[in-house]
XYZ file of C-alpha atoms in Angstrom:
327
model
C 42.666 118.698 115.953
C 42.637 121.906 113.378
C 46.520 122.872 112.864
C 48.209 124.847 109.916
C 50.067 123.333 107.119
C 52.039 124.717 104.197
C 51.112 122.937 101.296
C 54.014 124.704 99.610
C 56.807 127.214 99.982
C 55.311 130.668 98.559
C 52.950 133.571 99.979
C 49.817 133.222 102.337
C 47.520 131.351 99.980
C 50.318 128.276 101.117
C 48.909 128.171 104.175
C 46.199 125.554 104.703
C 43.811 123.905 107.836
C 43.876 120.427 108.223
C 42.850 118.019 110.671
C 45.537 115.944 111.944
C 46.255 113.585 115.072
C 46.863 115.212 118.839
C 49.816 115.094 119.792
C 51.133 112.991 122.607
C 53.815 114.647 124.814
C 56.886 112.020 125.066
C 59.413 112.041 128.321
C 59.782 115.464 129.668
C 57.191 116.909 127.385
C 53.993 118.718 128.671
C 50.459 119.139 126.497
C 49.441 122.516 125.888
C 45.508 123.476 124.865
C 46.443 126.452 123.021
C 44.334 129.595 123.496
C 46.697 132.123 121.220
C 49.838 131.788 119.085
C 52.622 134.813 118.405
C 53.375 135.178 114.330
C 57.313 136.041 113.711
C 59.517 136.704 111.327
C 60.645 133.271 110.963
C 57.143 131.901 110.289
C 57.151 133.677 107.333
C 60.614 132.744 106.312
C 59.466 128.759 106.821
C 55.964 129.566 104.578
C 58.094 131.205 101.887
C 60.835 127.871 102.429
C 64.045 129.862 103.663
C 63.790 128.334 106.870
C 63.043 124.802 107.695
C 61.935 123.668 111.359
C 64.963 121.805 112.802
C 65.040 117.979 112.886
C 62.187 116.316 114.634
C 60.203 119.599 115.160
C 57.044 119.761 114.090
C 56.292 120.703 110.461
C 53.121 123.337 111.920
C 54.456 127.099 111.689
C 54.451 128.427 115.473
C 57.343 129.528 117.486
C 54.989 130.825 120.539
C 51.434 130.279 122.065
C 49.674 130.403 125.612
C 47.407 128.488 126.605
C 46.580 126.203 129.683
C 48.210 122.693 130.382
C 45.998 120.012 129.444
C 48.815 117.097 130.665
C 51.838 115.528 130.905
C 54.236 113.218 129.670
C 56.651 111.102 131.588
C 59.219 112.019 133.762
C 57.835 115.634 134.424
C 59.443 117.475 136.894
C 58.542 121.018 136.323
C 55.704 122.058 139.153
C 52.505 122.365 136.981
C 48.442 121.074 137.357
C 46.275 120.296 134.253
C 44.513 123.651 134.053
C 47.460 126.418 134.681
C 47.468 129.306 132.602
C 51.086 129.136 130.789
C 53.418 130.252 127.816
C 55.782 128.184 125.429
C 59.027 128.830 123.962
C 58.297 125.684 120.370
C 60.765 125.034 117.798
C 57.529 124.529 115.871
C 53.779 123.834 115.781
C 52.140 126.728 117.309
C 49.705 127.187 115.004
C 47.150 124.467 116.219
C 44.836 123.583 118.549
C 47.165 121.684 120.972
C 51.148 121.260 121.061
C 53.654 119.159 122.915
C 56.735 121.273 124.451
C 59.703 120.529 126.728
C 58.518 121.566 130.313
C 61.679 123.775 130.545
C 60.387 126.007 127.767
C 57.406 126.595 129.508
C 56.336 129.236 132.087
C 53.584 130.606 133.911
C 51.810 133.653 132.510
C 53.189 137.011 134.289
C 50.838 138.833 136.616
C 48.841 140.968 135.211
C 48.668 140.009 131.570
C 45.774 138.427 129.806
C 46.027 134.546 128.442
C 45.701 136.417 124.831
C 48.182 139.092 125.171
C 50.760 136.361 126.858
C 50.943 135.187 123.167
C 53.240 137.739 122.285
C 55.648 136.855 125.212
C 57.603 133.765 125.041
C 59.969 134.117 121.518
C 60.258 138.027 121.888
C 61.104 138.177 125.541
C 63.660 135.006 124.941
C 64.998 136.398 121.795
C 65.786 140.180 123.188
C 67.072 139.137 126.688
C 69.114 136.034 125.567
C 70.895 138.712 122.851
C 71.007 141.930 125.035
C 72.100 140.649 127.988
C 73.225 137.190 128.120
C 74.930 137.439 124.490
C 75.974 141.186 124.617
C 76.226 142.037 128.204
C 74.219 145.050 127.528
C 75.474 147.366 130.760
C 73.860 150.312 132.706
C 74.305 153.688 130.581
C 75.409 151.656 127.508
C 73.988 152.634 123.937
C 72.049 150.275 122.527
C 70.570 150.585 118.394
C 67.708 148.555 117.993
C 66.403 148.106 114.345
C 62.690 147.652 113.572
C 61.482 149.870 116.820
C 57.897 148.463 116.370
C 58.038 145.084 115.529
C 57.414 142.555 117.824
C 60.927 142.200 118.888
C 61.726 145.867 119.138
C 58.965 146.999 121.249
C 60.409 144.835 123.606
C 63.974 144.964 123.262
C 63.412 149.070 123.489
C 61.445 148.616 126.776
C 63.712 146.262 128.171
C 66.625 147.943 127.434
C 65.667 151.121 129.017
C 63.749 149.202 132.091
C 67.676 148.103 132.373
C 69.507 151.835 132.420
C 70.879 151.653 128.881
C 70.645 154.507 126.590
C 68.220 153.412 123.694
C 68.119 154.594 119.936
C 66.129 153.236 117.391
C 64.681 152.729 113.957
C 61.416 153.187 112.033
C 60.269 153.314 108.574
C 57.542 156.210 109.548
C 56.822 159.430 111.128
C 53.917 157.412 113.130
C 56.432 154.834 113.940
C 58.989 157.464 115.008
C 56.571 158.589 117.334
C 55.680 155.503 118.782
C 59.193 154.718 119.912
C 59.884 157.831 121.991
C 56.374 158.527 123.358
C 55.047 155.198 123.889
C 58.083 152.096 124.153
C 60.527 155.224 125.827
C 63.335 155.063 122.996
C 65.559 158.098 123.750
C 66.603 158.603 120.162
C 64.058 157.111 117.043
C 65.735 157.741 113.814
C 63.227 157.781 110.189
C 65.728 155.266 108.381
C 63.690 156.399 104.922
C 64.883 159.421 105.568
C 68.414 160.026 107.345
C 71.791 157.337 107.505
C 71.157 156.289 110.728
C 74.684 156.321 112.103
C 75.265 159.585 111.315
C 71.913 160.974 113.171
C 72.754 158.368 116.052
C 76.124 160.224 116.067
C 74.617 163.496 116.144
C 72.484 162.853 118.790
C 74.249 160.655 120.841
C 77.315 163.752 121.561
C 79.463 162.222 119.037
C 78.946 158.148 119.792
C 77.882 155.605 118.261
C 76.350 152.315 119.729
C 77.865 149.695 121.852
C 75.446 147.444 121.317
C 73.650 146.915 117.659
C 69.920 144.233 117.641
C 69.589 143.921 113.999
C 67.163 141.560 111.923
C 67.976 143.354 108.631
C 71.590 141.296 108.311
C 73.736 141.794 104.790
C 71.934 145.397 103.896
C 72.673 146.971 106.795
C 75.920 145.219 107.568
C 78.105 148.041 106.483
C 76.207 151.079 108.269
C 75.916 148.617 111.107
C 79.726 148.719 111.836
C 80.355 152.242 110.488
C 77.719 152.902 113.639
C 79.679 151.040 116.220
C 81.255 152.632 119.208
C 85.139 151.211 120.129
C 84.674 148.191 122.013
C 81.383 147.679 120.045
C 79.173 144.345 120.115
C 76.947 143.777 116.686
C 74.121 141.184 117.444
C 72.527 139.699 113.777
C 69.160 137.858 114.588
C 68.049 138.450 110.797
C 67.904 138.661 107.575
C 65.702 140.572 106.190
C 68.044 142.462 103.945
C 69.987 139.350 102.747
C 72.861 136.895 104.174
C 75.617 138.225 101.743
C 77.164 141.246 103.071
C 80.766 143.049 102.237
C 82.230 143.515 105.805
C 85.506 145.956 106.318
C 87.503 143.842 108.726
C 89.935 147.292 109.552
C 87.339 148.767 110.187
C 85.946 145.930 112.556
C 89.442 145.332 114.196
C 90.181 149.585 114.615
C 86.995 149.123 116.979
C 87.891 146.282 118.709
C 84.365 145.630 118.027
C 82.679 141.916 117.500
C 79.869 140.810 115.312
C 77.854 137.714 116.773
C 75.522 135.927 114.908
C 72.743 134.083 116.711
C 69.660 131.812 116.198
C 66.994 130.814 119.575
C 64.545 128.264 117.450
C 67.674 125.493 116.549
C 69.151 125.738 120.222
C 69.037 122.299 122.439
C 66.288 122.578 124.766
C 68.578 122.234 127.359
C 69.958 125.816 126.807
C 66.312 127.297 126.037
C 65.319 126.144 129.654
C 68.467 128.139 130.626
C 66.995 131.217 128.962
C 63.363 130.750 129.741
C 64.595 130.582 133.729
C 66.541 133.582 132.911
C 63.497 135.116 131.428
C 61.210 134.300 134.559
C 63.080 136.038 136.930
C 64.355 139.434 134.918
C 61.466 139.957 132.714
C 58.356 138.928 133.864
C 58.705 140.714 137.037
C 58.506 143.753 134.237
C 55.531 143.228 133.068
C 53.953 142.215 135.763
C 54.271 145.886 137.262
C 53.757 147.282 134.153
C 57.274 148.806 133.525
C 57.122 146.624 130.030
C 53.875 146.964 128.476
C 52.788 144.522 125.346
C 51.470 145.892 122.038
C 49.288 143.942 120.346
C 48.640 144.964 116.448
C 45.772 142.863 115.911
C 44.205 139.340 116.603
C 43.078 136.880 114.187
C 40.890 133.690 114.262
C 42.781 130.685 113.391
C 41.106 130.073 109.992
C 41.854 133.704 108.916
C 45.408 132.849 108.771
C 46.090 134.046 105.605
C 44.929 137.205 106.048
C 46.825 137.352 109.496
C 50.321 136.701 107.330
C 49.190 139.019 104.604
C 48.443 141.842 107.539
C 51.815 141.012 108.305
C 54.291 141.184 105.642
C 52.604 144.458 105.051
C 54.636 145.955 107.603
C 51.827 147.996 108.321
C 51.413 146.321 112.037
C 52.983 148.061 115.659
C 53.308 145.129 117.614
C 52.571 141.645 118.040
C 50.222 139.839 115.495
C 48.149 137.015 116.948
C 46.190 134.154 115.827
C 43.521 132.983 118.298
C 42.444 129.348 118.495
């Protein structure tokens, strides 16, 4: 089968086709003919070698992909037929033509969405629920700040957050971005970061408040405006680093809050625990989408052996939305 490769840590160029052996799923595992896989953050991270797959995943970039079951390994207990239409939660090796996954990480695609589209589902929809809600206990008529408003992550985190009755603010680098969040993901405040200190205009829009609940992927830049934006009882959620892992933190400033800073990671989890969220995910989110309360931008969709230009497209920052490759 065709699958990606990085011949070496750098920029897109890295990334190579080869043809390499299917792979057989062991105990537990089913196979997966993939139709479309998700591109993330960390993809780029592991091309530009920051950010290893964890032991025994597969070396092929690819944290997400749909596609339809093609069979099983032994010991299977999750209710699936060779043919059903499904997305997967991978620590690795999306990016090729067929992929062995734990059946717990796997789930049927939601009503209403295309096999394509479902793509974009699996990490996002794990990453923002597992952290709003499971990790943060995101409540009703909370305020939540959510960084990056039209990445893949924060298109859904703002949807989902508001589908759930929190108040949501966010941030863009761009008028056009700006826009986006408030007239088509619903975010009640969308702050120009390029432009303002986006406490302060959270503050002043927000009667006063800051957030109770921070999502940020920037990490060590944004650390100290991160707290400074904090509401008293305040829960800061790092799932990044964009902006560095070395940060100065004021710890009377943290402890005057009572406020907490979690750090988290989904890809290095046991699969035991990613079941626990993908079940989790099944029965909060995709009922969502599947009345159309959560809505899925894509940005664009490339071929498989236009890879390179998919992850230049991407660290351009120029995409709203998901980026997919199509296999």
């Amino acid at each position: 089968m065709k699958a990606v490769y990085i011949s070496q840590p750098g920029g897109p160029e890295a990334l190579e086709i080869r043809n390499v052996p299917r792979p057989v799923p062991g105990p537990g595992e089913v196979l997966i003919d993939v139709v479309a896989a998700g591109l993330n953050r960390a993809d780029v991270q592991q091309r530009k070698g920051y950010y290893p797959p964890p032991p025994g995943a597969s070396e092929v970039p690819g944290l997400e992909v749909s596609g339809r079951i093609a069979g099983f390994g032994p010991d299977v207990a999750k209710p699936f037929s060779v043919g059903d239409k499904v997305v997967a939660l991978l620590a690795g090796g999306g990016y090729a033509e067929q992929v062995a996954v734990p059946a717990g990480q796997v789930l049927g695609v939601p009503e209403g969405v295309d096999l394509v589209t479902a793509a974009a589902l699996p990490e996002v929809a794990a990453t923002v629920y597992s952290n709003l809600f499971m990790t943060a206990q995101l409540q009703r008529g909370e305020t939540v700040l959510i960084h990056g408003a039209t990445g893949g992550i924060g298109t859904m985190a703002v949807q989902l957050a508001k589908a759930f009755g929190a108040k949501v603010a966010t941030t863009a680098g761009t008028a056009e971005k700006v826009s986006t969040a408030t007239a088509f993901l619903g975010a009640d405040i969308a702050i120009n970061y390029a432009e303002e200190d986006f406490g302060e205009s959270l503050r002043a829009q927000n009667g006063g408040r800051g957030a109770d609940v921070i999502l940020d992927v920037v990490g060590a830049k944004y650390l100290k405006q991160n707290v400074d934006a904090l509401a008293d009882y305040g829960r800061l959620i790092v799932i990044g680093l964009q902006g560095g892992t070395k940060g100065e933190l004021d710890l009377g400033k943290l402890l005057r809050k009572r406020a907490a800073i979690v750090g988290t990671a989904l890809r290095p989890r046991p699969s035991e625990e990613k079941a626990v969220i993908m079940n989790a995910v099944r029965e909060a989110v995709w009922p969502l989408l599947s009345d159309g309360r959560i809505k899925v931008l894509v940005a664009k969709t490339f071929p498989l052996d236009q890879v390179r230009a998919a992850h230049e497209y991407f660290d351009s920052g120029e995409h709203m939305g998901k980026v997919l490759l199509v296999i």
